[in-house]
Coordinates of C-alpha atoms and ligand atoms in Angstrom, one line a residue:
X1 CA -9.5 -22.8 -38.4
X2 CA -12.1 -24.3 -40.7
X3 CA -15.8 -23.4 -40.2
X4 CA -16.8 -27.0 -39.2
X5 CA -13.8 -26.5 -36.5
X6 CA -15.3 -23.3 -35.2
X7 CA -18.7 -24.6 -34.7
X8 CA -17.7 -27.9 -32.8
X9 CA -15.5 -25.6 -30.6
X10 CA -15.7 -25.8 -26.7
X11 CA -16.0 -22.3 -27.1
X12 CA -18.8 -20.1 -29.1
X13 CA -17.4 -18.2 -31.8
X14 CA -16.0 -14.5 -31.0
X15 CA -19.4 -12.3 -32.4
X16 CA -17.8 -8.7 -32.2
X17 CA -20.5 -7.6 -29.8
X18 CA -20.7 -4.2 -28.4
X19 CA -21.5 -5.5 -24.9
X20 CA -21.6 -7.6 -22.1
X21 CA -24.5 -10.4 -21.8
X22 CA -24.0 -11.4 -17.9
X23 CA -26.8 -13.7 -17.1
X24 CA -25.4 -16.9 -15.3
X25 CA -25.3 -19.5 -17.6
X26 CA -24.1 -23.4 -17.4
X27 CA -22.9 -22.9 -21.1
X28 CA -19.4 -23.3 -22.5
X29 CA -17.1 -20.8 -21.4
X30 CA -17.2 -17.9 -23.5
X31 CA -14.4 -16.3 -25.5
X32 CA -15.3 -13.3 -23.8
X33 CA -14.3 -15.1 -20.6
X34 CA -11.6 -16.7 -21.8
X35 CA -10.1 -13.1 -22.3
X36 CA -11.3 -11.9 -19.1
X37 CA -8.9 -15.0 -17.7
X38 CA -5.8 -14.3 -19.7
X39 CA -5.8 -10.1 -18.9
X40 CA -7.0 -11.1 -15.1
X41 CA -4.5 -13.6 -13.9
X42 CA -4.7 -15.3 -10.9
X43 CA -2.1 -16.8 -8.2
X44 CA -0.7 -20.4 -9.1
X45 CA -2.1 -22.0 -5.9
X46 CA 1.8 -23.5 -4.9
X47 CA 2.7 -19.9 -4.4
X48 CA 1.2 -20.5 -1.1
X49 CA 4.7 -22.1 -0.3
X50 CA 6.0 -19.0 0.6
X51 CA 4.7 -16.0 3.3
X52 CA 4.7 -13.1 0.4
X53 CA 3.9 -13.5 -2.7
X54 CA 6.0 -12.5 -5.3
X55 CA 4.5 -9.5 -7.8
X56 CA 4.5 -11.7 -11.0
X57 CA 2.5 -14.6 -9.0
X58 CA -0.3 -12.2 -7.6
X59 CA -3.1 -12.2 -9.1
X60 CA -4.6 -9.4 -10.9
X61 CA -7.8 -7.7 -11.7
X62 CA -8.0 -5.2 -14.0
X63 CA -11.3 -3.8 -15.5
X64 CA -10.7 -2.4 -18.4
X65 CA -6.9 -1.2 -19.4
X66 CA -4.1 -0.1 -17.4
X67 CA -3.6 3.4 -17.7
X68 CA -0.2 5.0 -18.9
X69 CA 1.3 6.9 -15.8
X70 CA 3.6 8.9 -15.2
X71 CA 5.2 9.1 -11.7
X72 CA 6.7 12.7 -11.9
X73 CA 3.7 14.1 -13.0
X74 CA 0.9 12.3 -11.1
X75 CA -1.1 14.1 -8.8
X76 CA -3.5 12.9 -6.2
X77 CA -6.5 15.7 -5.5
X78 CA -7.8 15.7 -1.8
X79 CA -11.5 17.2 -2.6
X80 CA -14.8 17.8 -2.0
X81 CA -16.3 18.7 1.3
X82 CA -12.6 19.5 2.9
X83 CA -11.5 22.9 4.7
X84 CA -8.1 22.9 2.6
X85 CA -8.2 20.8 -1.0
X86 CA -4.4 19.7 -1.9
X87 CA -3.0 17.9 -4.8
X88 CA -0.4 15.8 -3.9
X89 CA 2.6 14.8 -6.0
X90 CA 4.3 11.4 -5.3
X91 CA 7.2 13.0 -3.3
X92 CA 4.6 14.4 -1.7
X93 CA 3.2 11.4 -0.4
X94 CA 6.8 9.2 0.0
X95 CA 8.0 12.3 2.3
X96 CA 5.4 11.1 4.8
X97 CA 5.2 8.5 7.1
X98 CA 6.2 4.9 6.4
X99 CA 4.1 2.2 6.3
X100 CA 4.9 -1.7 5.7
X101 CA 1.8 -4.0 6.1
X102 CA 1.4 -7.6 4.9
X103 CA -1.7 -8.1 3.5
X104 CA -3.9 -10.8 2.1
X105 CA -5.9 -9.6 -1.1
X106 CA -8.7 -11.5 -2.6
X107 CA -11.0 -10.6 -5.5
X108 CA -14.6 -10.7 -4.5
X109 CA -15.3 -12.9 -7.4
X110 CA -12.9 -15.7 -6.5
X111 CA -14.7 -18.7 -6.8
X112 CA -17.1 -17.6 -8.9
X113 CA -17.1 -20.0 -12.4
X114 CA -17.6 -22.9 -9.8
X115 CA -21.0 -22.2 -9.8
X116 CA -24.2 -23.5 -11.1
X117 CA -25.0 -21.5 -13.5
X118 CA -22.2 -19.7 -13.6
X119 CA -22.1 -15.7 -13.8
X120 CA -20.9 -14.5 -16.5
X121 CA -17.5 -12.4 -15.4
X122 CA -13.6 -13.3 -14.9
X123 CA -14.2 -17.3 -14.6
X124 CA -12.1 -17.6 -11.2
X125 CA -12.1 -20.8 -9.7
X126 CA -9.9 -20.6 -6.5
X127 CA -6.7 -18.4 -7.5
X128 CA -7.8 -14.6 -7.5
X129 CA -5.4 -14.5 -4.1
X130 CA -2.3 -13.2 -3.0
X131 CA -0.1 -11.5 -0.4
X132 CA 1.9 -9.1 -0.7
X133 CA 4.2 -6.1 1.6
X134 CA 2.6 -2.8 0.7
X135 CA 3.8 0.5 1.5
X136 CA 2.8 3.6 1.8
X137 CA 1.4 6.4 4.2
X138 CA -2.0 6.4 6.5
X139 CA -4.6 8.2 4.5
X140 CA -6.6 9.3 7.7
X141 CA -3.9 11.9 8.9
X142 CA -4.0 13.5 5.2
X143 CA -7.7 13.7 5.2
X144 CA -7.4 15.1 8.9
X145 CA -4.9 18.0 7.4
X146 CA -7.6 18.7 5.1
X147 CA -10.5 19.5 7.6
X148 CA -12.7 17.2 6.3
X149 CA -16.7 19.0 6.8
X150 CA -18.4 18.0 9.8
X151 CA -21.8 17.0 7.0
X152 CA -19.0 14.6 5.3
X153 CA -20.1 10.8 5.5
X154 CA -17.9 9.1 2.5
X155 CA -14.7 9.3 1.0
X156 CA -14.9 8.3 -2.6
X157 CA -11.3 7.0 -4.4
X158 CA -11.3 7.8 -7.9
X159 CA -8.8 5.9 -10.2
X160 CA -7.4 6.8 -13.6
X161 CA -8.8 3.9 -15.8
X162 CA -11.9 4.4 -17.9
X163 CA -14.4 1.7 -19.4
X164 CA -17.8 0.9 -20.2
X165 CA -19.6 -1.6 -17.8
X166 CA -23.2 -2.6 -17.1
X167 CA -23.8 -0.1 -20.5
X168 CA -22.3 2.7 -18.5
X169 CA -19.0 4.9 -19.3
X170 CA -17.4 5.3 -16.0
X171 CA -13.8 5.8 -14.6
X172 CA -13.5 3.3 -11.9
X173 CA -14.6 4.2 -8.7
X174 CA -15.2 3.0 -4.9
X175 CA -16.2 5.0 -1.6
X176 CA -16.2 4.0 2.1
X177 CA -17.5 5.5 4.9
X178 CA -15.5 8.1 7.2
X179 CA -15.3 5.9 10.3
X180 CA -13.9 2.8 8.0
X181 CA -11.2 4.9 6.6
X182 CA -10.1 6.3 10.2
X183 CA -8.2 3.3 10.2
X184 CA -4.6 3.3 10.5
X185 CA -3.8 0.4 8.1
X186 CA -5.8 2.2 5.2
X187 CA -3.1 3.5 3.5
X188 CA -2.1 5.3 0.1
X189 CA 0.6 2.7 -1.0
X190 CA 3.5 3.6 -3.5
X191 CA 5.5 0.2 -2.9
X192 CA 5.3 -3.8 -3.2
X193 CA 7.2 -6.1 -1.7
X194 CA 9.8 -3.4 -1.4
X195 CA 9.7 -2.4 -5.3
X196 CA 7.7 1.0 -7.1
X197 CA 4.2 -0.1 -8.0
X198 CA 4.3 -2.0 -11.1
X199 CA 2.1 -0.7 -14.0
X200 CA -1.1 -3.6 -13.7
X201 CA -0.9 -3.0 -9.5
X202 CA -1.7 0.4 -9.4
X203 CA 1.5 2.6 -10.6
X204 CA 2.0 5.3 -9.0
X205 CA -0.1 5.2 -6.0
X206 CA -3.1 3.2 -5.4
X207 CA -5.2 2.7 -2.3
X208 CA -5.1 -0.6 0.2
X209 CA -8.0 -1.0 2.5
X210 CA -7.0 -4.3 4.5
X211 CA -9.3 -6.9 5.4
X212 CA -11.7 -6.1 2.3
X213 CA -12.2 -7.2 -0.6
X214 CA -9.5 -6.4 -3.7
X215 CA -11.9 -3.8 -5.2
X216 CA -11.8 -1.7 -2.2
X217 CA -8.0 -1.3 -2.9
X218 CA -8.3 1.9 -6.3
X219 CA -5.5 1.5 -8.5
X220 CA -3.7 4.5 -10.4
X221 CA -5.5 6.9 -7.6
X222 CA -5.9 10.3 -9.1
X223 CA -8.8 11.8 -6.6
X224 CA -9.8 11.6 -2.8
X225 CA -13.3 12.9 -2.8
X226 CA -15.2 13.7 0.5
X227 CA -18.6 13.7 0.1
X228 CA -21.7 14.5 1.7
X229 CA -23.8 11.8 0.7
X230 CA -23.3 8.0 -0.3
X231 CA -21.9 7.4 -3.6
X232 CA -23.7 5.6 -6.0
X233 CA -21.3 5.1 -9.3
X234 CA -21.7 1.7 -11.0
X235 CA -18.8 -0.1 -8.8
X236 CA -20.5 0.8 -5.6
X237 CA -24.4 0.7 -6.3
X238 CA -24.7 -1.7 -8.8
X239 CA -21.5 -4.0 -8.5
X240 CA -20.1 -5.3 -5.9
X241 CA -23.8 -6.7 -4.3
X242 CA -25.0 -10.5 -2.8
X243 CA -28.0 -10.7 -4.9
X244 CA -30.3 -13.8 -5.4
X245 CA -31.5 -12.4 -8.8
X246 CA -30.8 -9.3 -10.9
X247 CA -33.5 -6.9 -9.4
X248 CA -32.5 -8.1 -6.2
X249 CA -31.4 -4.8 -4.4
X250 CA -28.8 -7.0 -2.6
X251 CA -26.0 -6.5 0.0
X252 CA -22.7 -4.9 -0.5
X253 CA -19.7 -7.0 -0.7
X254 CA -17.3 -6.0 2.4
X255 CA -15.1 -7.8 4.1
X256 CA -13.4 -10.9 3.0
X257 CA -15.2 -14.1 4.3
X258 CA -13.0 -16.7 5.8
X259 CA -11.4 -19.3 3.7
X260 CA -8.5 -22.1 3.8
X261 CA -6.8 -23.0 0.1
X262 CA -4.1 -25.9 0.5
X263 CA -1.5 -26.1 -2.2
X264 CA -2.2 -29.5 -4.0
X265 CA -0.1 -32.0 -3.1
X266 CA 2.4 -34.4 -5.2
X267 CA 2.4 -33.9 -9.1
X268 CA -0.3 -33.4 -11.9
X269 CA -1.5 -34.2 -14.9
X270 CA -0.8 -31.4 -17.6
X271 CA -4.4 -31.2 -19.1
X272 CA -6.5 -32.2 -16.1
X273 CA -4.2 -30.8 -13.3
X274 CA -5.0 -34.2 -11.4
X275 CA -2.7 -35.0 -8.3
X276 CA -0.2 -37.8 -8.2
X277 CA 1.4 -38.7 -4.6
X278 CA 3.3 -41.4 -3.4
X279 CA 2.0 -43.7 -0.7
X280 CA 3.3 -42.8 2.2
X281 CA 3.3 -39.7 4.7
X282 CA 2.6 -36.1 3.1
X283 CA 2.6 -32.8 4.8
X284 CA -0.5 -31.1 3.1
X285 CA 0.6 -27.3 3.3
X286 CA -2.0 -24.4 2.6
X287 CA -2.8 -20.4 3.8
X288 CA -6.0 -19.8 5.5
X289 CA -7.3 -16.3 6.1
X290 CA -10.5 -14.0 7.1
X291 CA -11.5 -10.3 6.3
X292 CA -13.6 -10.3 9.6
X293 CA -11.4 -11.9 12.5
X294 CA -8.4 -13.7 13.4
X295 CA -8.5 -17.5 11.6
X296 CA -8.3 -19.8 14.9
X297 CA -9.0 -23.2 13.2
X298 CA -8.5 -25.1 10.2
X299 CA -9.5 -28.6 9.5
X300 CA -8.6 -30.8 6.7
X301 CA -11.1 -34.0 5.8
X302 CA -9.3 -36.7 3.8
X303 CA -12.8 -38.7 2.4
X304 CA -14.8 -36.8 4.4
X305 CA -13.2 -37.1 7.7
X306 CA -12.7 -34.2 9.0
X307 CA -9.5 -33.6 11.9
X308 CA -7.5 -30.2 12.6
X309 CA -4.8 -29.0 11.0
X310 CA -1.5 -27.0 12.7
X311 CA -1.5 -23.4 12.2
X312 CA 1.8 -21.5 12.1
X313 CA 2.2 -18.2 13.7
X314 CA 0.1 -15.3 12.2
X315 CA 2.1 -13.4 9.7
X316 CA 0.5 -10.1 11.0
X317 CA -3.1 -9.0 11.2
X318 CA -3.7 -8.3 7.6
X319 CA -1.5 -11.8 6.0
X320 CA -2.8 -15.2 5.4
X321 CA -1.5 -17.9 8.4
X322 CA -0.1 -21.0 7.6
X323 CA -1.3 -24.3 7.8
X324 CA -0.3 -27.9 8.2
X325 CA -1.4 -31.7 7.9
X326 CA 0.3 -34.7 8.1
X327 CA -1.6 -37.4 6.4
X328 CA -0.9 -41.2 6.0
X329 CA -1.6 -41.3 2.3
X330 CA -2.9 -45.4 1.3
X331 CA -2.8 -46.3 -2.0
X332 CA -6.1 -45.5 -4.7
X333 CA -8.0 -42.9 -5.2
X334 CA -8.6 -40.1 -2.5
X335 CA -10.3 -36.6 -2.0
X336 CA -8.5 -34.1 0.5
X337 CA -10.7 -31.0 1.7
X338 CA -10.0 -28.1 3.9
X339 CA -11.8 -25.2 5.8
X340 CA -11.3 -22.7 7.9
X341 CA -13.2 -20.8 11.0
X342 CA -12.7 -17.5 12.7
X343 CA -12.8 -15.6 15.8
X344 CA -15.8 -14.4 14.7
X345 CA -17.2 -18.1 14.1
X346 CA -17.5 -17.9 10.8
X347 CA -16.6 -21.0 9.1
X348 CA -16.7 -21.9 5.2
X349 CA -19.9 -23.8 3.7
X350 CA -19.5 -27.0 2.5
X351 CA -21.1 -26.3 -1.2
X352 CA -20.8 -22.6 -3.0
X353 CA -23.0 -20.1 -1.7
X354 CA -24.9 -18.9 -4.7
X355 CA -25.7 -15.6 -6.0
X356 CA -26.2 -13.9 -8.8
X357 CA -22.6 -11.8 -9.2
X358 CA -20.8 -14.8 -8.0
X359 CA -19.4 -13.0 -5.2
X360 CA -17.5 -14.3 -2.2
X361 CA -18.0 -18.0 -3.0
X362 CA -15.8 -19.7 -0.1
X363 CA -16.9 -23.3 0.2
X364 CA -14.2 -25.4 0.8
X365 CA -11.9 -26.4 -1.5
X366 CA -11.7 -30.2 -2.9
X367 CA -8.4 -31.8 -4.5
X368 CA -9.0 -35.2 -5.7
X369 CA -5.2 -37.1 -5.7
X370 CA -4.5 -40.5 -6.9
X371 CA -2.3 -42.4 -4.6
X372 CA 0.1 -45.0 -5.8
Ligands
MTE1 N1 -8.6 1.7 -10.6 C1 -8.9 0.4 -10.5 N2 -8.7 -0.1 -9.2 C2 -9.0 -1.4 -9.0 C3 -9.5 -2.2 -10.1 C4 -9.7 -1.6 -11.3 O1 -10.1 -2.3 -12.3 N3 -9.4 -0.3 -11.5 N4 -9.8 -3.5 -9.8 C5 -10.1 -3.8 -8.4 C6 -10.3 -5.2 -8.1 S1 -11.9 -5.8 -8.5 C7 -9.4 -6.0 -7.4 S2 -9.8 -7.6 -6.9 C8 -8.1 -5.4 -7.1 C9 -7.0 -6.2 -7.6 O2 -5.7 -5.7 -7.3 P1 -4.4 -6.3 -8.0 O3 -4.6 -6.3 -9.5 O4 -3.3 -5.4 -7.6 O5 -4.2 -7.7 -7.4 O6 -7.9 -4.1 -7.6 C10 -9.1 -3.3 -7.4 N5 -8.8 -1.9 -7.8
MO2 MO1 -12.0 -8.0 -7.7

């Protein structure tokens, strides 16, 4: 490249900078995030085609680099404010019960680069999704063998991976609170989709808290700390929050909000990704899911007109249900929409819901198509 090239780029020139700059910005997209996109992939959104999504089409989200493991020698320390400590191989933990749960993941910042300005992180727009069958054991019974302390009010999961973020050296680390990991379906999970951990999902044991957000779920889990106070390491206290501004103290990111994707019908353009469809009837398929509650409704507007769609049978508590529409398409141009509501009543705004992080942005999503 030229230097006249490099300064008309869509893109400002890589600057070898130490660290991060993440105010939102309505800039060009950064080579920074442009890297952040290719290491953090996300699902292509026809993948919804099918109930489980297969390992190379789930989306991934990986801090800073994946750690070399290996399985034979890996050991999982059950510490802290326990009766009995244990370090647990992973024989150790396959010999125990079996667990097979289907469950929806989403990245908190899903969403996020649709936003005005835009914070600066992975640039997701709607495809940090995916579903997968992951087994393991329950974590609670483990923890219960170790006597956890009757002062004990969080269980920290400490993974292998190391980085600097936010200007602080850190391995990557996420707690929850004792009652929340009493939970049967919080398991230690050592399989996907029937296959060993692969290396970027965790390899060889990683944590899955369904119904929360993705960075619940530790990958390469080395430690199971019980503590006696809250934890308040970077990925806890000072990621992970709804804030309107930086000094905002915030809210902590939970459970996934409700949302409805629909995979985009007909064909598109290479460079734009614009739909094509024929005139004519098209079943509009999609996956709609909640964190919070069973999804109970999901609607589809075709130029603003909003009507239901048919939901399929839940694929189990944890999974993403199927949708349908059938729609008459007319010839010209046309914009489809969809949304979702739970049993909780929760239903997804109209426009993003802005914050500073960019976190859980579930407005519905919009699919202009030409019709011909
Ligand atoms: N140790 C570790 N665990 C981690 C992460 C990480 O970077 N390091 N990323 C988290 C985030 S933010 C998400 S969204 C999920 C993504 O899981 P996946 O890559 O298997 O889809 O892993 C979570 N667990
Ligand atoms: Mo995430």
């Amino acid at each position: 490249m030229t230097e006249s090239t490099l300064q008309t780029a869509p893109v400002s020139v890589p600057t070898n900078h130490p660290t991060e700059s993440t105010t939102p910005t309505d800039g060009p997209l950064s080579f920074d995030e442009l890297g952040l996109a290719f290491r953090n992939r996300g699902m292509p959104l026809e993948a919804m085609a099918s109930d489980t999504t297969p390992v190379g089409l789930h989306y991934l989200v990986i801090h800073w680099d994946i750690p070399t493991a290996d399985g034979e020698a890996w050991r999982v320390a059950v510490e802290g404010a326990v009766g009995r400590r244990a370090s647990l191989s992973l024989d150790d933990i396959r010999a125990r019960p079996r667990r097979t749960i289907p469950v929806t993941m989403e990245c908190a910042g899903n969403g996020r680069a649709m936003l005005h300005p835009r914070p600066v992180s992975v640039p997701w727009l709607t495809e940090a999704i995916g579903t997968a069958e992951w087994t393991g054991t329950s974590l609670w019974p483990i923890l219960d063998e170790a006597a956890v302390g009757a002062d004990a009010v969080e269980v920290v999961f400490h993974g292998a991976d190391r980085g600097i973020q936010g200007g602080e050296e850190q391995a990557y680390a996420r707690s929850l609170t004792i009652d929340e990991i009493r939970r049967p379906e919080v398991i230690l999970a050592y399989e996907m989709n029937g296959r060993p951990l692969e290396p970027q999902h965790g390899y060889p044991v990683r944590l899955i808290v369904p119904g929360w957000y993705g960075m619940t779920s530790v990958k390469w889990l080395t430690s199971i700390e019980v503590t006696t106070s809250p934890f308040r390491g970077y990925q806890q206290a000072a990621s992970y929050l709804y804030q309107q501004h930086e000094d905002d103290p915030g809210e902590p990111v939970t459970r996934q909000r409700v949302r409805a994707l629909m995979i985009p019908p007909g064909i598109p353009d290479f460079l734009t990704r614009h739909r094509y469809v024929d005139a004519g009837p098209v079943r509009l398929r999609g996956r709609a899911w909640s964190g919070v509650a069973a999804v109970v409704r999901v609607e589809v507007a075709v130029d603003g007109e909003w009507s239901d769609a048919t939901l399929e049978a839940p694929g189990g508590e944890f999974a993403w249900r199927g949708w349908s529409f059938n729609w008459q398409a007319s010839r010209g141009p046309h914009e489809l929409a969809c949304r979702a509501t739970d049993a909780a009543g929760r239903v997804q705004p109209l426009d993003p819901p802005w914050n500073h992080q960019g976190m859980g942005v579930n407005h519905v999503q919009r699919v202009s198509v030409t019709v011909r």
